[in-house]
Amino acid sequence: MNTFLFLTAFLTFVEFNCENLFDFRHDSLKNDIEFTPEGDRKWTERKYWNKLNNISKAIISCGMDGKDWHLPDLVALCEVENDSVMRDLTKRSLLRNANYEYLVTNSPDERGIDVALIYDPMHFQPIRHYPLRIKPMEGMRPTRDILYVAGRIITDDTLHIFVVHAPSRYGGEKPTRPHRMLIAKTLCGAIDSIRLASSDPNIIIAGDFNDYADSKALMQLQLHGMKNASHDAKDSNGAKATYKYKGEWNSIDHIMVSQRLYGMKVFGRINDQAFMLEPDEKYGGVQPYRTYRAWRYRNGYSDHLPLVVRFALKQPDR
């Protein structure tokens, strides 16, 4: 009779909207002139490298858990401009010794922003990946592709990951709601396809949904068997959610997982390290420490805070 001793391995997943992680070079095919030395932001090479290292510092700090620390295994990023930015982030910034690899989209977004996945190849090995292109409906601007990546984790199971940056609420929440529902329907179709091949798959959908947990778009995903693993994410230093708008904390960033993974969840938290916060002089409390406050350069991090979810994966030791 075979006897198995199950050992526990941990998987740490991070979601983070970097807020305008642009390089300082103009892309003639994109509307990115704002983030160039000649643009309104006066975005220079020095500011670019400051931003890269600040984002790196934020990612590294996501690995802190009391006295325990290790680098996150997977990081879903929103608002990165291109492959060059991702190469600089993983190979030339403070993350250069982390041995991270990355995958990034090349979307039709007018500003040129994309989504990406950083991964530790020791703990996640991609099998296939491709973008899901969103065909805009009437009145909708071209938006970010959804990045799909399937890969092997340490238990030799397949993990399916979708990185999302849904259309914004610019123009009003109600008029733009169908745009975010289109993203949700696209994801639901992809989930259904995965389930045709596997009855109990491991799926993570993470990113900036530009919607709250009770929105129609996220409820649609829940109807398709996804659970919000970040709904109870706890703060440490006063951030009640990942995003603050006019004095109100709300999470528009989410990490959704399939039922099987949800059962492996150890914790979810908001990574609100003190260095990523500043006093909110207008509304009180604290707020994310941004790169710019209005048009004034602050050398901060992002207008969003990272989400961290840790899973306990059981693997048999023969």
Rosetta silent file (secondary structure, phi, psi, omega in degrees, C-alpha in Angstrom):
SEQUENCE: MNTFLFLTAFLTFVEFNCENLFDFRHDSLKNDIEFTPEGDRKWTERKYWNKLNNISKAIISCGMDGKDWHLPDLVALCEVENDSVMRDLTKRSLLRNANYEYLVTNSPDERGIDVALIYDPMHFQPIRHYPLRIKPMEGMRPTRDILYVAGRIITDDTLHIFVVHAPSRYGGEKPTRPHRMLIAKTLCGAIDSIRLASSDPNIIIAGDFNDYADSKALMQLQLHGMKNASHDAKDSNGAKATYKYKGEWNSIDHIMVSQRLYGMKVFGRINDQAFMLEPDEKYGGVQPYRTYRAWRYRNGYSDHLPLVVRFALKQPDR
SCORE:     score description
SCORE:     0.000 S_00000001
   1 L     0.000  132.452  179.451    0.000    0.000    0.000 S_00000001
   2 L   -79.024  134.659  177.625    1.366    3.429   -0.958 S_00000001
   3 L  -118.664  130.607 -178.350    1.677    5.904    1.883 S_00000001
   4 L  -116.367  134.909  170.200    1.969    9.624    1.211 S_00000001
   5 E  -103.600  119.272 -176.027    3.175   12.333    3.561 S_00000001
   6 E   -88.091  121.777  176.983    1.754   15.643    2.389 S_00000001
   7 E   -99.735  149.269 -177.634    4.158   18.567    2.606 S_00000001
   8 E  -104.108  126.728  172.422    2.953   22.171    2.432 S_00000001
   9 E  -116.382  144.402 -177.293    4.459   24.671    0.017 S_00000001
  10 E  -104.051  143.657  176.551    3.334   28.278   -0.024 S_00000001
  11 E  -124.038  121.836 -179.776    2.515   30.368   -3.080 S_00000001
  12 E  -106.807  122.491 -178.156    2.388   34.162   -2.727 S_00000001
  13 E  -115.806  132.926 -178.535    0.443   36.076   -5.376 S_00000001
  14 E  -122.551  141.408  170.196    0.510   39.882   -5.655 S_00000001
  15 E  -121.372  136.159 -174.773   -1.617   42.289   -7.687 S_00000001
  16 E  -153.822  122.978  170.197   -0.433   45.874   -8.158 S_00000001
  17 E   -89.687  114.503 -171.718   -1.465   48.813  -10.319 S_00000001
  18 E   -77.648  -11.256 -176.573    1.813   50.721  -10.788 S_00000001
  19 E    56.573   90.611  172.021    0.160   54.004  -11.878 S_00000001
  20 E    58.309   56.852  174.610    1.732   55.181  -15.124 S_00000001
  21 E   -85.688   79.702  179.940    4.923   53.149  -15.272 S_00000001
  22 L   -99.290  148.960  165.788    6.068   54.775  -18.517 S_00000001
  23 L   -77.978 -176.024 -174.835    9.556   54.979  -19.931 S_00000001
  24 L  -105.127   10.873 -178.836   10.775   58.451  -20.941 S_00000001
  25 L  -103.939  140.358 -179.877   10.851   57.855  -24.731 S_00000001
  26 L   -78.428  130.165  172.352    8.047   58.911  -27.060 S_00000001
  27 L  -100.371  113.904 -174.135    6.293   56.139  -28.985 S_00000001
  28 L   -62.855  -15.519 -179.063    4.950   57.740  -32.167 S_00000001
  29 L   -94.081   -3.441 -176.474    2.112   55.179  -32.253 S_00000001
  30 L  -128.109  158.159  177.904    0.872   56.009  -28.747 S_00000001
  31 L   -90.890   69.581 -175.205   -0.436   59.022  -26.871 S_00000001
  32 L  -117.494   14.627 -174.040    2.396   59.003  -24.319 S_00000001
  33 H   -61.918  -24.493  178.469    3.898   62.471  -24.851 S_00000001
  34 H   -58.644  -35.077 -178.334    2.833   63.451  -21.310 S_00000001
  35 H  -105.219   60.196  172.341    5.474   61.085  -19.943 S_00000001
  36 L  -138.466  165.317  179.124    8.478   62.371  -21.873 S_00000001
  37 L   -58.720  -28.883 -178.625   11.033   65.075  -21.028 S_00000001
  38 L   -87.449  -11.987 -175.440    9.130   67.446  -23.349 S_00000001
  39 L   -80.262  177.204 -176.197    5.710   66.578  -21.950 S_00000001
  40 L   -61.922  -27.918 -179.132    3.687   68.219  -19.209 S_00000001
  41 L   -84.211   -9.455 -176.045    5.084   65.846  -16.567 S_00000001
  42 L    51.001   51.335 -173.273    8.703   66.581  -17.537 S_00000001
  43 L   -80.780  103.602 -172.677    9.267   62.831  -17.266 S_00000001
  44 L  -100.723  171.878  176.606   13.037   62.389  -17.341 S_00000001
  45 H   -60.733  -39.125  179.104   15.340   59.386  -17.257 S_00000001
  46 H   -62.573  -45.713  179.852   16.092   60.091  -13.579 S_00000001
  47 H   -64.204  -37.545  178.743   12.393   60.124  -12.678 S_00000001
  48 H   -60.941  -47.134 -179.039   11.866   56.921  -14.655 S_00000001
  49 H   -70.521  -32.083  172.263   14.571   55.055  -12.726 S_00000001
  50 H   -60.536  -43.859 -179.127   13.275   56.434   -9.440 S_00000001
  51 H   -64.123  -45.850  178.722    9.868   55.043  -10.354 S_00000001
  52 H   -56.711  -46.074 -177.993   11.281   51.624  -11.313 S_00000001
  53 H   -71.525  -31.403  175.295   13.129   51.306   -8.029 S_00000001
  54 H   -67.468  -42.638  176.838   10.123   52.493   -6.039 S_00000001
  55 H   -63.459  -40.262  176.993    7.904   49.878   -7.704 S_00000001
  56 H   -59.809  -45.993 -179.949   10.615   47.289   -7.015 S_00000001
  57 H   -60.617  -40.379  178.726   10.726   48.284   -3.356 S_00000001
  58 H   -63.703  -42.991  179.706    6.939   47.956   -3.137 S_00000001
  59 H   -65.199  -45.554  179.510    7.030   44.463   -4.687 S_00000001
  60 H   -58.652  -40.555 -177.736    9.864   43.314   -2.421 S_00000001
  61 H   -69.156  -17.112  177.837    7.957   44.519    0.644 S_00000001
  62 L   -67.081  -16.414  179.722    4.964   42.356   -0.362 S_00000001
  63 L   -83.551   -2.257 -179.392    6.988   39.350    0.805 S_00000001
  64 E   -78.712  133.589  177.390    6.952   40.503    4.419 S_00000001
  65 E  -148.652   85.018 -174.661    4.786   38.458    6.789 S_00000001
  66 L    66.431 -124.926  178.604    5.682   39.123   10.396 S_00000001
  67 L   -85.690  -11.705 -178.476    9.178   37.741   10.930 S_00000001
  68 E   -89.173  143.891  176.354    8.966   35.676    7.753 S_00000001
  69 E  -152.217  134.816  167.166    9.987   37.144    4.393 S_00000001
  70 L  -158.587  156.297 -177.226   10.480   35.878    0.883 S_00000001
  71 L   -63.224  144.962  174.298    9.898   37.360   -2.548 S_00000001
  72 L   -58.105  148.360  179.794    6.424   36.951   -4.059 S_00000001
  73 L   -81.596  -36.270 -176.745    6.147   34.043   -6.498 S_00000001
  74 E  -139.854  137.192  179.944    3.809   35.777   -8.955 S_00000001
  75 E  -134.149  117.346  175.388    3.032   39.474   -9.465 S_00000001
  76 E   -92.426  123.110 -175.500    0.231   40.734  -11.726 S_00000001
  77 E  -115.709  140.001  172.551    0.950   44.320  -12.816 S_00000001
  78 E  -116.837  154.914  179.003   -1.291   46.981  -14.364 S_00000001
  79 E    62.707   51.519  168.477   -0.283   50.239  -16.086 S_00000001
  80 E  -111.272  142.192 -170.281    3.107   49.243  -17.466 S_00000001
  81 L   -77.208  -44.018 -171.156    3.958   50.750  -20.815 S_00000001
  82 L  -166.955 -176.308 -179.773    5.845   48.075  -22.749 S_00000001
  83 H   -62.936  -36.810 -179.391    8.373   45.266  -22.886 S_00000001
  84 H   -62.143  -41.366  178.069   11.294   47.659  -22.354 S_00000001
  85 H   -62.514  -43.508 -179.232    9.845   48.842  -19.053 S_00000001
  86 H   -67.188  -36.093  176.737    9.358   45.258  -17.899 S_00000001
  87 H   -64.995  -43.484  177.890   12.907   44.330  -18.885 S_00000001
  88 H   -64.280  -39.792 -178.527   14.279   47.297  -16.935 S_00000001
  89 H   -64.372  -44.347 -174.101   12.086   46.455  -13.942 S_00000001
  90 H   -87.896  -25.748 -172.756   13.112   42.798  -13.734 S_00000001
  91 H  -111.961  -15.838 -172.435   16.715   42.965  -14.979 S_00000001
  92 L  -130.796   -6.624 -179.382   18.086   46.409  -14.091 S_00000001
  93 L   -95.511 -163.344  176.560   16.203   47.747  -11.052 S_00000001
  94 L   -62.673  -13.472  177.802   16.340   46.699   -7.393 S_00000001
  95 L   -87.922    2.832 -169.513   14.692   43.452   -8.550 S_00000001
  96 L   -62.637  -24.088  179.225   17.655   42.500  -10.748 S_00000001
  97 L   -96.894    7.024 -177.488   18.893   39.769   -8.389 S_00000001
  98 L   -84.026  -11.639 -179.889   15.445   38.227   -7.880 S_00000001
  99 L    64.132   26.083  177.129   15.709   36.102  -11.059 S_00000001
 100 L   -71.856  147.052  166.551   12.205   37.097  -12.111 S_00000001
 101 E  -114.739  171.765 -175.880   10.959   36.543  -15.648 S_00000001
 102 E  -149.808  159.883  171.271    7.958   38.290  -17.168 S_00000001
 103 E  -133.042  140.729 -175.487    5.235   38.217  -19.800 S_00000001
 104 E  -143.338  150.900  178.658    3.560   41.382  -21.077 S_00000001
 105 L   -86.588  173.625  173.187    0.814   42.331  -23.528 S_00000001
 106 L  -136.515   80.157 -167.296    0.968   44.752  -26.459 S_00000001
 107 L   -85.627  163.968  175.551   -2.483   46.297  -26.338 S_00000001
 108 L   -84.680    9.083  177.954   -4.302   48.808  -28.575 S_00000001
 109 L   -50.440  133.893 -173.442   -4.828   51.104  -25.580 S_00000001
 110 L   -63.657  -31.856  179.068   -4.464   54.687  -26.834 S_00000001
 111 L   -84.142  -13.728  177.626   -2.023   55.671  -24.084 S_00000001
 112 L    89.534   16.156 -179.533    0.018   52.529  -24.623 S_00000001
 113 L   -90.218  148.114 -174.176   -0.429   50.972  -21.203 S_00000001
 114 E  -132.901 -179.488  172.441   -0.437   47.206  -20.765 S_00000001
 115 E  -118.354  158.636 -176.418   -0.639   44.447  -18.169 S_00000001
 116 E  -149.458  162.980  173.625    2.115   42.013  -17.245 S_00000001
 117 E  -128.352  123.547  171.608    2.925   38.998  -15.114 S_00000001
 118 E   -97.761  138.414 -179.497    6.193   38.633  -13.206 S_00000001
 119 E  -144.718  151.314  173.773    7.021   35.114  -12.075 S_00000001
 120 L   -89.605  112.113 -175.747    9.702   33.151  -10.278 S_00000001
 121 L   -64.585  -12.923  174.977   10.639   30.322  -12.698 S_00000001
 122 L   -74.846  -22.615 -174.716   11.551   28.112   -9.741 S_00000001
 123 L  -119.147   -9.610  178.796    7.902   28.153   -8.623 S_00000001
 124 E  -150.371  124.110 -178.881    5.957   28.757  -11.847 S_00000001
 125 E  -120.431  106.997 -178.034    6.801   27.487  -15.313 S_00000001
 126 E   -59.730  138.902  175.174    4.665   28.883  -18.156 S_00000001
 127 E  -102.335  -44.355  178.226    3.245   26.361  -20.618 S_00000001
 128 E  -154.460  157.153  177.853    1.369   28.750  -22.887 S_00000001
 129 E  -158.746  149.867  176.068    0.288   32.360  -22.913 S_00000001
 130 E  -166.837  159.520  177.380   -1.566   34.761  -25.176 S_00000001
 131 E   -86.731  148.239  169.888   -3.557   37.990  -25.037 S_00000001
 132 E  -101.905  108.283 -177.835   -7.328   38.138  -25.144 S_00000001
 133 L   -80.957  132.669 -178.871   -8.129   41.085  -27.413 S_00000001
 134 L   -98.571  118.826  176.918  -11.311   42.998  -26.534 S_00000001
 135 L   -80.738  114.828 -175.504  -13.340   44.205  -29.509 S_00000001
 136 L   -62.344  140.462  171.938  -14.733   47.601  -28.437 S_00000001
 137 L   -83.546  175.322 -178.305  -18.491   48.072  -28.501 S_00000001
 138 L   -58.828  132.218  179.088  -20.039   51.274  -29.791 S_00000001
 139 L    81.972    6.538 -176.948  -18.824   54.309  -27.869 S_00000001
 140 L  -111.729  132.551  177.191  -15.943   52.412  -26.261 S_00000001
 141 L   -76.789  156.364  174.878  -12.282   53.276  -26.745 S_00000001
 142 L   -55.182  139.646 -175.154   -9.707   50.549  -27.429 S_00000001
 143 L  -124.736 -179.031 -177.317   -8.751   48.974  -24.119 S_00000001
 144 L   -71.159  142.052  168.930   -6.096   46.762  -22.589 S_00000001
 145 L   -64.780  155.071  167.499   -5.769   43.126  -23.619 S_00000001
 146 E   -90.805  129.577  177.208   -6.321   40.493  -20.954 S_00000001
 147 E   -89.916  123.054  175.431   -3.133   38.478  -20.425 S_00000001
 148 E  -109.650  130.444  177.795   -3.720   34.732  -20.130 S_00000001
 149 E  -136.359  129.289  171.457   -0.932   32.496  -18.819 S_00000001
 150 E  -113.399  136.964 -178.488   -1.080   28.792  -17.990 S_00000001
 151 E  -157.500  168.261  179.823    1.813   27.225  -16.127 S_00000001
 152 E   -91.645  136.002  173.911    2.993   24.497  -13.780 S_00000001
 153 E  -105.188 -179.251 -168.903    3.306   25.119  -10.060 S_00000001
 154 L   -63.999  -23.448  177.704    5.355   23.175   -7.511 S_00000001
 155 L   -82.404    0.721 -176.826    2.642   20.530   -7.014 S_00000001
 156 L    72.613   11.694  172.187    2.824   19.838  -10.773 S_00000001
 157 L   -82.453  160.293  174.919   -0.728   21.164  -11.147 S_00000001
 158 E   -91.744  132.913  175.601   -1.626   23.659  -13.847 S_00000001
 159 E  -112.931  126.845  178.632   -2.410   27.195  -12.742 S_00000001
 160 E  -102.209  124.896 -176.669   -4.428   29.438  -15.097 S_00000001
 161 E  -123.659  134.448  172.990   -3.858   33.178  -14.621 S_00000001
 162 E  -121.289  126.031  176.679   -5.692   36.133  -16.170 S_00000001
 163 E  -107.063  127.091 -168.103   -4.310   39.658  -15.647 S_00000001
 164 E  -126.302  139.061  164.616   -6.949   42.346  -16.164 S_00000001
 165 E  -135.169   94.000 -173.117   -7.126   46.121  -16.383 S_00000001
 166 L   -71.793  159.404  178.766  -10.763   46.871  -17.153 S_00000001
 167 L   -57.089  147.735 -175.267  -11.986   50.105  -18.774 S_00000001
 168 L   -76.196  178.309  177.062  -12.203   53.093  -16.453 S_00000001
 169 L   -94.544   11.930 -178.618  -15.269   54.949  -15.245 S_00000001
 170 L   -60.121  124.057 -174.673  -14.280   58.070  -17.174 S_00000001
 171 L   102.151   -3.032  178.411  -17.524   59.527  -18.509 S_00000001
 172 L   113.516  143.691 -178.164  -19.566   58.128  -15.607 S_00000001
 173 H   -64.222  -48.187 -175.344  -19.991   54.764  -13.914 S_00000001
 174 H   -66.105  -46.776  179.173  -23.347   53.889  -15.466 S_00000001
 175 H   -63.110  -28.150 -177.782  -22.523   54.796  -19.103 S_00000001
 176 H   -96.802   -2.229 -179.150  -19.246   52.827  -18.916 S_00000001
 177 H   -57.091  -42.458  178.466  -20.668   49.845  -17.020 S_00000001
 178 H   -59.607  -27.898  179.481  -21.283   47.827  -20.239 S_00000001
 179 H   -66.404  -40.976  179.053  -17.564   48.179  -21.072 S_00000001
 180 H   -75.904  -29.965  174.558  -16.579   46.406  -17.858 S_00000001
 181 H   -66.061  -32.920  176.723  -19.344   43.855  -18.325 S_00000001
 182 H   -62.264  -40.515  176.088  -17.780   43.047  -21.703 S_00000001
 183 H   -61.942  -45.852 -178.801  -14.525   42.208  -19.896 S_00000001
 184 H   -61.593  -42.275 -179.587  -16.414   40.010  -17.415 S_00000001
 185 H   -66.059  -37.872  176.422  -18.226   38.146  -20.199 S_00000001
 186 H   -62.243  -44.289  178.713  -14.932   37.562  -22.016 S_00000001
 187 H   -64.837  -40.808  179.876  -13.419   36.137  -18.837 S_00000001
 188 H   -62.412  -39.073  176.561  -16.470   33.954  -18.194 S_00000001
 189 H   -63.222  -39.872  178.721  -16.153   32.483  -21.679 S_00000001
 190 H   -67.295  -40.006  177.691  -12.478   31.714  -21.053 S_00000001
 191 H   -60.809  -45.549  179.733  -13.290   30.116  -17.689 S_00000001
 192 H   -59.948  -39.060  179.185  -15.922   27.914  -19.305 S_00000001
 193 H   -64.773  -40.641  178.220  -13.398   26.762  -21.922 S_00000001
 194 H   -64.045  -40.921 -177.610  -10.881   25.799  -19.222 S_00000001
 195 H   -70.279  -20.426  174.306  -13.534   23.855  -17.334 S_00000001
 196 H   -66.572  -29.723 -178.506  -14.347   21.837  -20.450 S_00000001
 197 H   -95.091  -20.896 -177.797  -10.816   20.429  -20.239 S_00000001
 198 L  -144.668  127.503 -174.495  -10.550   20.215  -16.432 S_00000001
 199 L   -74.117  -25.755 -176.746  -13.378   19.679  -13.985 S_00000001
 200 L  -139.582   64.893 -173.284  -11.708   21.423  -11.029 S_00000001
 201 L   -76.695  159.511  172.587   -9.071   23.829  -12.400 S_00000001
 202 E   -94.603  114.945 -175.671   -6.887   26.282  -10.487 S_00000001
 203 E  -130.071  135.566  171.868   -7.730   29.772  -11.805 S_00000001
 204 E  -125.618  129.625  172.140   -6.665   33.243  -10.704 S_00000001
 205 E  -119.117  117.880 -173.356   -8.114   36.446  -12.194 S_00000001
 206 E  -137.164  147.676  175.414   -6.312   39.514  -10.861 S_00000001
 207 E   152.912 -166.575  176.616   -6.036   43.180  -11.673 S_00000001
 208 E   -94.758  107.847 -177.786   -7.672   46.570  -11.616 S_00000001
 209 L   -89.018   -8.238 -173.946  -11.342   45.962  -12.426 S_00000001
 210 L    50.858   30.980 -179.908  -12.342   49.634  -11.962 S_00000001
 211 L  -148.587  153.103  178.959  -15.318   48.159  -10.092 S_00000001
 212 L   -86.336  171.005 -173.854  -16.162   47.305   -6.511 S_00000001
 213 L   -62.500  -26.842 -178.215  -16.755   43.812   -5.161 S_00000001
 214 L   -95.913   13.725 -179.173  -20.548   44.166   -5.403 S_00000001
 215 L   -73.633  161.680  179.682  -20.544   45.342   -9.037 S_00000001
 216 H   -62.497  -36.518 -177.957  -22.403   43.500  -11.773 S_00000001
 217 H   -64.537  -47.085 -179.495  -19.118   42.589  -13.477 S_00000001
 218 H   -71.893  -32.793  175.920  -17.617   40.901  -10.418 S_00000001
 219 H   -64.363  -34.424  177.224  -20.914   39.263   -9.526 S_00000001
 220 H   -62.475  -40.588  177.229  -20.952   37.771  -13.023 S_00000001
 221 H   -65.687  -37.581  178.528  -17.562   36.174  -12.329 S_00000001
 222 H   -66.995  -33.984  175.909  -18.838   34.813   -9.034 S_00000001
 223 H   -64.783  -21.319  177.414  -21.785   33.238  -10.834 S_00000001
 224 L   -97.653   22.984  170.783  -19.155   31.378  -12.876 S_00000001
 225 L    88.850    6.579  178.368  -17.606   29.869   -9.767 S_00000001
 226 E   -91.243  143.764  179.851  -14.970   32.487   -8.940 S_00000001
 227 E  -120.704  144.547 -176.589  -14.528   33.704   -5.363 S_00000001
 228 E   -82.956   99.990 -176.866  -13.006   36.993   -4.243 S_00000001
 229 L   -74.279  -12.338 -177.699   -9.878   35.970   -2.334 S_00000001
 230 L  -107.207    8.574 -174.929   -9.055   39.603   -1.494 S_00000001
 231 L   -64.405  -29.223 -178.235  -12.472   40.628   -0.126 S_00000001
 232 L  -110.525   25.016 -178.943  -11.260   40.419    3.470 S_00000001
 233 L   -59.813  131.570 -175.665   -7.746   41.737    2.908 S_00000001
 234 E   -99.664  148.592  176.663   -6.479   43.390    6.083 S_00000001
 235 L   -97.013  168.069  176.502   -4.442   46.566    6.433 S_00000001
 236 L  -121.101  -25.080 -172.156   -1.564   47.252    8.816 S_00000001
 237 L  -133.201   28.643  170.887   -1.139   51.015    8.701 S_00000001
 238 L   105.252   -3.289  177.220   -4.525   52.589    8.111 S_00000001
 239 L   -85.719  115.964 -176.148   -5.364   51.791    4.476 S_00000001
 240 L   -85.563   -6.974  178.863   -8.897   50.372    4.472 S_00000001
 241 L  -162.636 -171.488 -177.414   -8.700   49.359    0.796 S_00000001
 242 L   -89.572  -11.579 -170.863   -6.303   49.611   -2.155 S_00000001
 243 E  -145.562  139.157  179.939   -7.552   52.942   -3.516 S_00000001
 244 E  -125.000  125.916 -177.872   -8.718   56.234   -2.012 S_00000001
 245 E  -132.045  118.980 -179.351  -10.882   58.711   -3.910 S_00000001
 246 L    51.802   44.900  174.699  -12.131   61.955   -2.367 S_00000001
 247 L    84.694   -4.504 -177.900  -11.485   60.658    1.119 S_00000001
 248 E  -107.922  125.664  175.379  -13.221   57.295    0.620 S_00000001
 249 E   -82.268  131.133  174.071  -11.316   54.016    0.678 S_00000001
 250 E  -150.596  150.552  176.951  -12.552   51.410   -1.814 S_00000001
 251 L  -100.662  119.119  169.974  -10.999   48.439   -3.556 S_00000001
 252 L  -107.997   -4.081  172.625  -11.182   48.373   -7.320 S_00000001
 253 E   -95.739  138.672 -178.043   -8.282   45.893   -7.353 S_00000001
 254 E  -146.068  154.168  170.654   -9.241   42.266   -6.797 S_00000001
 255 E  -122.907  106.516 -179.826   -7.829   38.759   -6.805 S_00000001
 256 E   -99.509  138.431 -177.994  -10.512   36.270   -7.845 S_00000001
 257 E  -136.242  158.671  176.317   -9.826   32.539   -7.574 S_00000001
 258 E   -73.334  164.694 -173.876  -11.564   29.262   -8.335 S_00000001
 259 H   -56.401  -42.779 -177.361  -13.177   27.236   -5.554 S_00000001
 260 H   -61.729  -45.745  178.994  -10.275   24.788   -5.212 S_00000001
 261 H   -67.347  -35.471 -179.220   -7.704   27.559   -4.738 S_00000001
 262 H   -59.704  -35.137  177.664   -9.986   29.433   -2.385 S_00000001
 263 L   -69.113  -15.660  179.469   -9.858   26.452   -0.065 S_00000001
 264 L   -97.562   -1.739 -176.414   -6.051   26.758    0.001 S_00000001
 265 E   -65.433  131.737  176.834   -6.026   30.451    0.930 S_00000001
 266 E   -95.012  -48.108  177.064   -4.000   31.270    4.040 S_00000001
 267 E  -162.143  163.728  169.713   -4.558   35.032    4.147 S_00000001
 268 E  -132.139  139.358 -179.973   -5.169   38.142    2.087 S_00000001
 269 E  -147.768  157.109  171.952   -3.783   41.536    2.965 S_00000001
 270 E   -91.083  126.126 -179.453   -3.315   45.050    1.695 S_00000001
 271 L   -85.101   81.265 -178.635    0.370   45.862    1.539 S_00000001
 272 L  -103.856   59.713  175.455    0.161   49.308    3.119 S_00000001
 273 L   -57.659  146.924 -175.099    3.734   49.670    4.302 S_00000001
 274 H   -57.002  -34.296 -177.251    4.309   53.033    5.981 S_00000001
 275 H   -71.764  -13.058  179.136    6.715   54.174    3.244 S_00000001
 276 H   -97.180    7.137 -178.170    3.925   53.772    0.645 S_00000001
 277 E  -122.947  159.002  172.012    1.571   56.099    2.532 S_00000001
 278 E  -144.205  160.867  178.959    1.400   59.803    3.307 S_00000001
 279 E   -63.025  139.540  174.348   -0.932   61.953    5.447 S_00000001
 280 L   -93.942   95.301 -172.201   -4.226   62.889    3.793 S_00000001
 281 L   -70.541  -23.683 -177.547   -4.283   66.554    4.718 S_00000001
 282 L   -86.300  -44.832 -173.132   -7.694   67.230    3.157 S_00000001
 283 L  -110.098   -8.314  179.978   -9.769   64.287    4.361 S_00000001
 284 L    90.964  162.546 -177.911   -7.724   62.935    7.263 S_00000001
 285 L    75.352 -144.902 -179.481   -5.975   59.647    7.853 S_00000001
 286 E  -123.787  168.845  177.367   -3.537   58.409    5.235 S_00000001
 287 E  -149.969  160.143  177.701   -3.526   57.964    1.477 S_00000001
 288 E   -58.524  141.735 -179.463   -1.292   56.225   -1.087 S_00000001
 289 L   -86.824  100.749 -172.202    1.982   58.061   -1.717 S_00000001
 290 L   -85.668  162.506  175.136    1.750   58.879   -5.419 S_00000001
 291 L   -65.922  -40.925  175.408    4.439   59.754   -7.958 S_00000001
 292 E  -125.195  143.717  167.036    2.635   63.055   -8.607 S_00000001
 293 E  -112.583  109.827 -165.394    0.159   64.946   -6.476 S_00000001
 294 L    58.936 -119.128 -179.291   -1.781   66.887   -9.105 S_00000001
 295 L  -107.073    8.307 -177.816    1.095   68.087  -11.328 S_00000001
 296 E   -93.147  123.829 -179.648    3.728   68.254   -8.580 S_00000001
 297 E   -69.481  129.237 -176.119    6.381   65.527   -8.694 S_00000001
 298 L  -117.642  -11.225 -175.943    6.576   63.687   -5.373 S_00000001
 299 L    58.529   42.226  179.392    8.839   60.701   -6.158 S_00000001
 300 L   -95.845 -151.718 -169.642    6.214   58.386   -4.672 S_00000001
 301 L  -113.891  -70.371 -177.067    4.949   54.931   -5.585 S_00000001
 302 L  -164.400  162.833  173.245    1.394   54.640   -6.928 S_00000001
 303 L   -84.682   -3.362  174.087   -2.179   55.767   -6.335 S_00000001
 304 E  -113.862  159.306  171.803   -2.994   52.094   -5.656 S_00000001
 305 L  -110.987  149.766 -179.474   -1.694   49.749   -2.976 S_00000001
 306 L   -71.829  149.927  169.732   -0.718   46.137   -3.685 S_00000001
 307 E  -103.328  140.656  178.880   -2.877   43.160   -2.775 S_00000001
 308 E  -127.954  127.332  173.140   -1.204   40.034   -1.401 S_00000001
 309 E  -128.017  132.263  178.334   -2.803   36.578   -1.162 S_00000001
 310 E  -113.224  138.181  179.663   -0.937   33.511    0.087 S_00000001
 311 E  -118.691  147.564  174.226   -1.967   29.937   -0.638 S_00000001
 312 E  -104.731  113.162 -177.223   -0.879   26.677    1.028 S_00000001
 313 E  -101.250  125.532  178.611   -0.280   24.020   -1.626 S_00000001
 314 E   -94.380  130.551  178.838   -0.104   20.407   -0.482 S_00000001
 315 E  -128.655  135.865 -177.936    2.248   18.130   -2.352 S_00000001
 316 E   -74.062  136.365  173.617    2.786   14.417   -1.672 S_00000001
 317 E  -103.754  110.433 -177.474    6.236   13.299   -0.523 S_00000001
 318 L   -79.804    0.000    0.000    6.766    9.752   -1.760 S_00000001
